[in-house]
Amino acid sequence: LTHFNPMKTLFKHIIAGALMAGSFLFPPAHSDEIQSKPNPLVLIMLGPPGAGKGTQASMLHDQLHIPHISTGDLLRENIRQETPLGKQAKTFMDKGNLVPDQLILDMLFERVAQADCAQGYILDGFPRTLLQAESLQTRLKGHAQPIVLNLDLADAQIIERLTKRVVCESCGTPYHLAYSPPKKKGICDKCSGKLIQRTDDTEAVITKRLKVYHDQTAPLIDYYNKLNILHSIDCNQPKEKIFSEVVAYIPKPSK
Ligand code: AP5
């Protein structure tokens, strides 16, 4: 028969509790590695409407197998599903204005908190204001490696690119009726979805989007330049050539 010693039992409980608290506060090194890559890459596609952010982000996704997150696509999905966010966003998007920062930040941060983003992700169309950029920087600091790819294209070429653009209704892949048409008219090469023209791709709304870009988003070039993480690429060249320049700025994964 073992003699019951209340002091010894209490001591055992204290030690077990301390060990549990310790593993919660200071998890073993390998638990981090399983959940997320240390310092995952966050690729930020910056540039005016129509510069090719979506095109390059989609090519990067195919090569790197990390999520391609387009705030424009997330908003359009909300509009299709007639969510409260979609209804609010539509009034801004139809006029070529930016959707208010807080709506965008809530939507984006909820998306990047999902498990598939633990290995890194590509941001297309975010950030677009100084407040969005600063909020992202605060969130990523010390946890991720942001790299900004600034896609540079003159306003004159943007109208031509956007008025002849069609996009896949299902997967968002963009095509250009002259420069990169789909193999089958009206059908997405990737997922066989229906190709449509965006409602904000009219000349009047494109002109407004360009003005908004110059006023509110272009200042981010200076912001990221000062952080020393900005790379600018001339986008007045074929998309494959741009892609080879984009890829050259992405660090090789460390073994
Ligand atoms: P969003 O959907 O992000 O649109 P955007 O920034 O205006 O950019 P686009 O999608 O029009 O162009 P892109 O640069 O991706 O070019 P693409 O690759 O398609 O935003 C829409 C709206 O949502 C905003 O106006 C705003 O209201 C709201 N919104 C979104 N994010 C927000 C945020 N963070 N904050 C607040 N509001 C937000 O290429 C364009 C065309 O050119 C295609 O036809 C393509 O095939 C062709 N092309 C591409 N590359 C080449 C090439 N090298 N040579 C020839 N053609 C090419």
CSV table of C-alpha atoms and ligand atoms in Angstrom, one decimal:
chain,number,residue,atom,x,y,z
A,1,LEU,CA,0.0,0.0,0.0
A,2,THR,CA,1.4,3.4,-0.9
A,3,HIS,CA,1.0,6.1,1.6
A,4,PHE,CA,-0.9,9.2,0.3
A,5,ASN,CA,1.2,12.3,0.8
A,6,PRO,CA,-0.9,15.5,0.1
A,7,MET,CA,2.2,17.8,-0.1
A,8,LYS,CA,3.9,15.5,-2.7
A,9,THR,CA,0.7,15.4,-4.8
A,10,LEU,CA,0.4,19.2,-4.6
A,11,PHE,CA,4.0,19.6,-5.7
A,12,LYS,CA,3.5,17.2,-8.7
A,13,HIS,CA,0.5,19.3,-9.8
A,14,ILE,CA,2.5,22.5,-9.6
A,15,ILE,CA,5.4,21.1,-11.7
A,16,ALA,CA,2.9,19.7,-14.3
A,17,GLY,CA,1.1,23.1,-14.5
A,18,ALA,CA,4.4,24.9,-14.9
A,19,LEU,CA,5.5,22.6,-17.7
A,20,MET,CA,2.2,23.1,-19.6
A,21,ALA,CA,2.4,26.9,-19.2
A,22,GLY,CA,6.0,26.8,-20.4
A,23,SER,CA,5.2,24.9,-23.5
A,24,PHE,CA,2.4,27.3,-24.4
A,25,LEU,CA,4.5,30.4,-23.8
A,26,PHE,CA,7.8,29.0,-25.3
A,27,PRO,CA,6.7,26.3,-27.8
A,28,PRO,CA,9.4,23.9,-29.0
A,29,ALA,CA,11.3,25.1,-32.1
A,30,HIS,CA,9.7,22.4,-34.3
A,31,SER,CA,6.1,23.5,-33.6
A,32,ASP,CA,6.8,26.8,-35.4
A,33,GLU,CA,8.3,25.0,-38.4
A,34,ILE,CA,5.3,22.8,-38.8
A,35,GLN,CA,2.8,25.7,-38.7
A,36,SER,CA,4.6,28.3,-40.7
A,37,LYS,CA,7.9,28.8,-42.5
A,38,PRO,CA,10.3,31.1,-40.6
A,39,ASN,CA,10.2,34.4,-42.4
A,40,PRO,CA,7.8,33.5,-45.2
A,41,LEU,CA,7.9,35.6,-48.4
A,42,VAL,CA,5.2,38.2,-48.9
A,43,LEU,CA,5.3,39.5,-52.5
A,44,ILE,CA,3.6,42.8,-53.0
A,45,MET,CA,2.5,43.7,-56.5
A,46,LEU,CA,2.4,47.5,-56.7
A,47,GLY,CA,1.5,49.5,-59.8
A,48,PRO,CA,-1.2,51.4,-61.7
A,49,PRO,CA,-4.4,49.7,-62.8
A,50,GLY,CA,-3.7,47.7,-65.9
A,51,ALA,CA,0.1,47.5,-65.4
A,52,GLY,CA,-0.1,43.7,-65.2
A,53,LYS,CA,-0.2,43.0,-61.5
A,54,GLY,CA,-2.8,40.3,-61.9
A,55,THR,CA,-1.0,38.7,-64.9
A,56,GLN,CA,2.3,38.6,-63.1
A,57,ALA,CA,0.8,37.5,-59.8
A,58,SER,CA,-1.0,34.6,-61.5
A,59,MET,CA,2.4,33.5,-63.2
A,60,LEU,CA,4.1,33.7,-59.8
A,61,HIS,CA,1.4,31.6,-58.2
A,62,ASP,CA,1.9,28.9,-60.8
A,63,GLN,CA,5.7,28.9,-60.2
A,64,LEU,CA,5.8,29.3,-56.4
A,65,HIS,CA,2.6,27.6,-55.3
A,66,ILE,CA,1.7,30.2,-52.8
A,67,PRO,CA,-1.7,31.9,-52.7
A,68,HIS,CA,-2.4,34.8,-55.0
A,69,ILE,CA,-4.6,37.3,-53.1
A,70,SER,CA,-6.2,40.0,-55.1
A,71,THR,CA,-8.2,42.5,-53.0
A,72,GLY,CA,-10.1,43.4,-56.2
A,73,ASP,CA,-11.1,39.8,-56.8
A,74,LEU,CA,-12.1,39.4,-53.1
A,75,LEU,CA,-14.3,42.4,-53.4
A,76,ARG,CA,-15.9,41.3,-56.7
A,77,GLU,CA,-16.6,37.9,-55.1
A,78,ASN,CA,-18.4,39.8,-52.2
A,79,ILE,CA,-20.4,41.7,-54.8
A,80,ARG,CA,-21.4,38.5,-56.7
A,81,GLN,CA,-22.6,37.0,-53.4
A,82,GLU,CA,-24.4,40.2,-52.4
A,83,THR,CA,-22.8,40.3,-49.0
A,84,PRO,CA,-23.0,43.6,-46.9
A,85,LEU,CA,-19.3,44.2,-47.7
A,86,GLY,CA,-20.0,43.7,-51.4
A,87,LYS,CA,-23.0,46.1,-51.4
A,88,GLN,CA,-20.9,48.8,-49.7
A,89,ALA,CA,-17.8,48.2,-51.9
A,90,LYS,CA,-19.7,48.3,-55.2
A,91,THR,CA,-20.7,52.0,-54.8
A,92,PHE,CA,-17.0,52.9,-54.6
A,93,MET,CA,-15.7,50.5,-57.2
A,94,ASP,CA,-18.2,51.5,-59.9
A,95,LYS,CA,-17.0,55.1,-59.7
A,96,GLY,CA,-13.3,54.1,-59.7
A,97,ASN,CA,-12.8,55.2,-56.1
A,98,LEU,CA,-11.0,53.2,-53.4
A,99,VAL,CA,-13.0,51.2,-50.9
A,100,PRO,CA,-12.5,52.6,-47.3
A,101,ASP,CA,-9.3,51.4,-45.6
A,102,GLN,CA,-11.0,49.7,-42.6
A,103,LEU,CA,-13.2,47.5,-44.8
A,104,ILE,CA,-10.2,46.5,-46.9
A,105,LEU,CA,-7.9,45.8,-43.8
A,106,ASP,CA,-10.5,43.6,-42.1
A,107,MET,CA,-11.1,41.6,-45.3
A,108,LEU,CA,-7.4,41.2,-46.2
A,109,PHE,CA,-6.2,40.4,-42.7
A,110,GLU,CA,-8.9,37.7,-42.3
A,111,ARG,CA,-7.8,36.2,-45.6
A,112,VAL,CA,-4.0,36.1,-44.8
A,113,ALA,CA,-4.7,34.6,-41.4
A,114,GLN,CA,-5.8,31.4,-43.1
A,115,ALA,CA,-3.6,28.3,-43.0
A,116,ASP,CA,-2.7,28.3,-46.7
A,117,CYS,CA,-0.8,31.6,-46.2
A,118,ALA,CA,1.6,30.3,-43.6
A,119,GLN,CA,4.2,29.5,-46.3
A,120,GLY,CA,3.9,33.0,-47.8
A,121,TYR,CA,1.6,34.7,-50.3
A,122,ILE,CA,1.3,37.2,-53.2
A,123,LEU,CA,-0.6,40.5,-52.7
A,124,ASP,CA,-2.2,42.0,-55.8
A,125,GLY,CA,-3.8,45.4,-55.4
A,126,PHE,CA,-3.0,45.8,-51.7
A,127,PRO,CA,-1.8,48.0,-50.2
A,128,ARG,CA,-3.1,51.1,-52.0
A,129,THR,CA,-2.9,53.8,-49.4
A,130,LEU,CA,-0.3,54.8,-46.8
A,131,LEU,CA,-2.5,53.6,-44.0
A,132,GLN,CA,-2.9,50.2,-45.6
A,133,ALA,CA,0.9,50.0,-46.2
A,134,GLU,CA,1.7,51.0,-42.6
A,135,SER,CA,-0.9,48.5,-41.2
A,136,LEU,CA,0.6,45.7,-43.3
A,137,GLN,CA,4.2,46.6,-42.2
A,138,THR,CA,3.2,46.5,-38.5
A,139,ARG,CA,1.5,43.1,-39.0
A,140,LEU,CA,4.5,41.6,-40.9
A,141,LYS,CA,7.3,43.1,-38.8
A,142,GLY,CA,9.7,40.4,-37.7
A,143,HIS,CA,7.4,37.6,-39.0
A,144,ALA,CA,7.8,37.8,-42.8
A,145,GLN,CA,10.0,39.0,-45.6
A,146,PRO,CA,8.1,41.6,-47.7
A,147,ILE,CA,9.3,42.3,-51.2
A,148,VAL,CA,7.7,45.0,-53.3
A,149,LEU,CA,7.5,44.6,-57.1
A,150,ASN,CA,6.6,48.0,-58.6
A,151,LEU,CA,5.2,47.4,-62.1
A,152,ASP,CA,5.8,50.6,-64.0
A,153,LEU,CA,3.6,51.6,-67.1
A,154,ALA,CA,2.8,55.0,-68.6
A,155,ASP,CA,-0.8,56.1,-68.5
A,156,ALA,CA,-1.1,56.2,-72.3
A,157,GLN,CA,-0.7,52.4,-72.5
A,158,ILE,CA,-3.1,51.6,-69.7
A,159,ILE,CA,-6.3,52.6,-71.5
A,160,GLU,CA,-5.4,50.3,-74.4
A,161,ARG,CA,-4.7,47.4,-72.0
A,162,LEU,CA,-7.8,47.8,-70.0
A,163,THR,CA,-10.4,48.5,-72.6
A,164,LYS,CA,-9.4,45.2,-74.4
A,165,ARG,CA,-9.1,43.1,-71.3
A,166,VAL,CA,-11.4,40.2,-70.5
A,167,VAL,CA,-11.2,38.2,-67.2
A,168,CYS,CA,-12.3,34.8,-66.2
A,169,GLU,CA,-15.5,35.0,-64.1
A,170,SER,CA,-14.4,31.9,-62.0
A,171,CYS,CA,-10.7,32.1,-61.5
A,172,GLY,CA,-9.9,35.8,-62.3
A,173,THR,CA,-7.2,35.1,-65.0
A,174,PRO,CA,-6.9,38.1,-67.2
A,175,TYR,CA,-6.6,38.0,-71.0
A,176,HIS,CA,-6.1,40.7,-73.6
A,177,LEU,CA,-8.0,40.4,-76.9
A,178,ALA,CA,-5.0,41.5,-78.9
A,179,TYR,CA,-1.9,40.6,-76.9
A,180,SER,CA,-2.8,37.4,-75.1
A,181,PRO,CA,-6.2,36.1,-76.3
A,182,PRO,CA,-7.6,32.9,-74.9
A,183,LYS,CA,-7.3,29.7,-77.0
A,184,LYS,CA,-11.1,29.5,-77.3
A,185,LYS,CA,-13.1,32.7,-77.7
A,186,GLY,CA,-14.9,33.6,-74.4
A,187,ILE,CA,-13.5,30.6,-72.5
A,188,CYS,CA,-10.7,30.5,-69.9
A,189,ASP,CA,-7.7,28.4,-70.8
A,190,LYS,CA,-7.1,27.5,-67.2
A,191,CYS,CA,-10.5,26.5,-65.8
A,192,SER,CA,-13.0,26.7,-68.8
A,193,GLY,CA,-14.8,29.5,-66.9
A,194,LYS,CA,-16.7,32.3,-68.8
A,195,LEU,CA,-14.7,35.4,-69.9
A,196,ILE,CA,-16.3,38.7,-69.1
A,197,GLN,CA,-15.5,42.4,-69.3
A,198,ARG,CA,-15.2,44.2,-65.9
A,199,THR,CA,-17.8,46.9,-65.4
A,200,ASP,CA,-15.0,49.4,-64.3
A,201,ASP,CA,-13.1,48.9,-67.5
A,202,THR,CA,-14.8,51.8,-69.4
A,203,GLU,CA,-12.6,54.7,-70.5
A,204,ALA,CA,-14.3,57.1,-68.0
A,205,VAL,CA,-13.8,54.9,-65.0
A,206,ILE,CA,-10.2,53.9,-66.0
A,207,THR,CA,-9.4,57.6,-66.2
A,208,LYS,CA,-10.7,58.1,-62.6
A,209,ARG,CA,-8.8,54.9,-61.4
A,210,LEU,CA,-5.6,56.4,-62.8
A,211,LYS,CA,-6.1,59.7,-61.0
A,212,VAL,CA,-6.8,57.8,-57.7
A,213,TYR,CA,-3.7,55.8,-58.3
A,214,HIS,CA,-1.5,58.9,-58.8
A,215,ASP,CA,-3.0,60.6,-55.7
A,216,GLN,CA,-3.2,57.8,-53.2
A,217,THR,CA,-1.1,54.8,-54.3
A,218,ALA,CA,1.9,56.2,-56.1
A,219,PRO,CA,3.3,57.7,-52.8
A,220,LEU,CA,3.9,54.1,-51.7
A,221,ILE,CA,6.8,53.9,-54.1
A,222,ASP,CA,8.7,56.4,-51.9
A,223,TYR,CA,7.5,54.7,-48.7
A,224,TYR,CA,8.8,51.3,-49.8
A,225,ASN,CA,12.0,52.8,-51.4
A,226,LYS,CA,12.9,54.1,-48.0
A,227,LEU,CA,12.4,50.7,-46.5
A,228,ASN,CA,14.8,49.4,-49.2
A,229,ILE,CA,12.5,46.6,-50.4
A,230,LEU,CA,11.2,48.1,-53.7
A,231,HIS,CA,12.1,46.8,-57.1
A,232,SER,CA,10.8,48.6,-60.2
A,233,ILE,CA,10.2,46.9,-63.5
A,234,ASP,CA,9.4,48.4,-66.9
A,235,CYS,CA,6.1,46.8,-68.0
A,236,ASN,CA,6.2,48.1,-71.5
A,237,GLN,CA,7.5,44.7,-72.7
A,238,PRO,CA,6.1,41.2,-73.2
A,239,LYS,CA,4.8,39.5,-70.1
A,240,GLU,CA,7.4,36.7,-70.2
A,241,LYS,CA,10.2,39.2,-70.2
A,242,ILE,CA,8.6,41.1,-67.3
A,243,PHE,CA,8.2,37.8,-65.5
A,244,SER,CA,11.9,36.9,-65.8
A,245,GLU,CA,12.8,40.3,-64.3
A,246,VAL,CA,10.3,39.8,-61.5
A,247,VAL,CA,11.6,36.3,-60.6
A,248,ALA,CA,15.2,37.6,-60.5
A,249,TYR,CA,14.2,39.8,-57.5
A,250,ILE,CA,12.8,36.9,-55.5
A,251,PRO,CA,15.3,35.2,-53.1
A,252,LYS,CA,15.9,31.5,-53.6
A,253,PRO,CA,14.4,29.4,-50.7
A,254,SER,CA,17.0,28.6,-48.1
A,255,LYS,CA,17.6,24.9,-47.5
B,1,AP5,P1,-8.3,45.8,-58.9
B,1,AP5,O1,-9.1,44.7,-59.2
B,1,AP5,O2,-7.1,45.6,-58.0
B,1,AP5,O3,-7.9,46.6,-60.2
B,1,AP5,P2,-6.7,47.5,-60.6
B,1,AP5,O4,-5.7,47.8,-59.6
B,1,AP5,O5,-7.3,48.7,-61.2
B,1,AP5,O6,-5.8,46.7,-61.5
B,1,AP5,P3,-6.3,45.8,-62.6
B,1,AP5,O7,-6.8,44.5,-62.2
B,1,AP5,O8,-7.3,46.6,-63.5
B,1,AP5,O9,-5.0,45.7,-63.5
B,1,AP5,P4,-3.7,44.7,-63.3
B,1,AP5,O10,-2.5,45.6,-63.0
B,1,AP5,O11,-4.0,43.6,-62.4
B,1,AP5,O12,-3.5,44.3,-64.8
B,1,AP5,P5,-3.8,42.9,-65.6
B,1,AP5,O13,-2.8,41.9,-65.2
B,1,AP5,O14,-5.2,42.5,-65.5
B,1,AP5,O15,-9.2,46.9,-58.1
B,1,AP5,C1,-10.5,47.3,-58.6
B,1,AP5,C2,-11.2,48.2,-57.6
B,1,AP5,O16,-11.3,47.5,-56.3
B,1,AP5,C3,-10.4,49.5,-57.3
B,1,AP5,O17,-10.7,50.5,-58.2
B,1,AP5,C4,-10.9,49.8,-55.9
B,1,AP5,O18,-12.2,50.4,-56.0
B,1,AP5,C5,-11.1,48.4,-55.2
B,1,AP5,N1,-9.9,48.0,-54.5
B,1,AP5,C6,-9.1,46.9,-54.7
B,1,AP5,N2,-8.2,46.8,-53.8
B,1,AP5,C7,-8.3,47.9,-53.0
B,1,AP5,C8,-7.5,48.3,-51.9
B,1,AP5,N3,-6.4,47.7,-51.5
B,1,AP5,N4,-8.0,49.5,-51.3
B,1,AP5,C9,-9.1,50.1,-51.7
B,1,AP5,N5,-9.8,49.7,-52.7
B,1,AP5,C10,-9.4,48.6,-53.4
B,1,AP5,O19,-3.5,43.4,-67.1
B,1,AP5,C11,-4.3,44.3,-67.7
B,1,AP5,C12,-4.4,43.9,-69.2
B,1,AP5,O20,-3.2,44.0,-69.9
B,1,AP5,C13,-4.9,42.4,-69.4
B,1,AP5,O21,-5.8,42.4,-70.5
B,1,AP5,C14,-3.6,41.7,-69.7
B,1,AP5,O22,-3.9,40.5,-70.4
B,1,AP5,C15,-2.8,42.7,-70.4
B,1,AP5,N6,-1.4,42.6,-70.2
B,1,AP5,C16,-0.8,42.3,-69.0
B,1,AP5,N7,0.6,42.3,-69.2
B,1,AP5,C17,0.8,42.6,-70.4
B,1,AP5,C18,2.0,42.9,-71.2
B,1,AP5,N8,3.2,42.7,-70.7
B,1,AP5,N9,1.8,43.3,-72.5
B,1,AP5,C19,0.6,43.4,-73.1
B,1,AP5,N10,-0.5,43.2,-72.4
B,1,AP5,C20,-0.4,42.9,-71.1
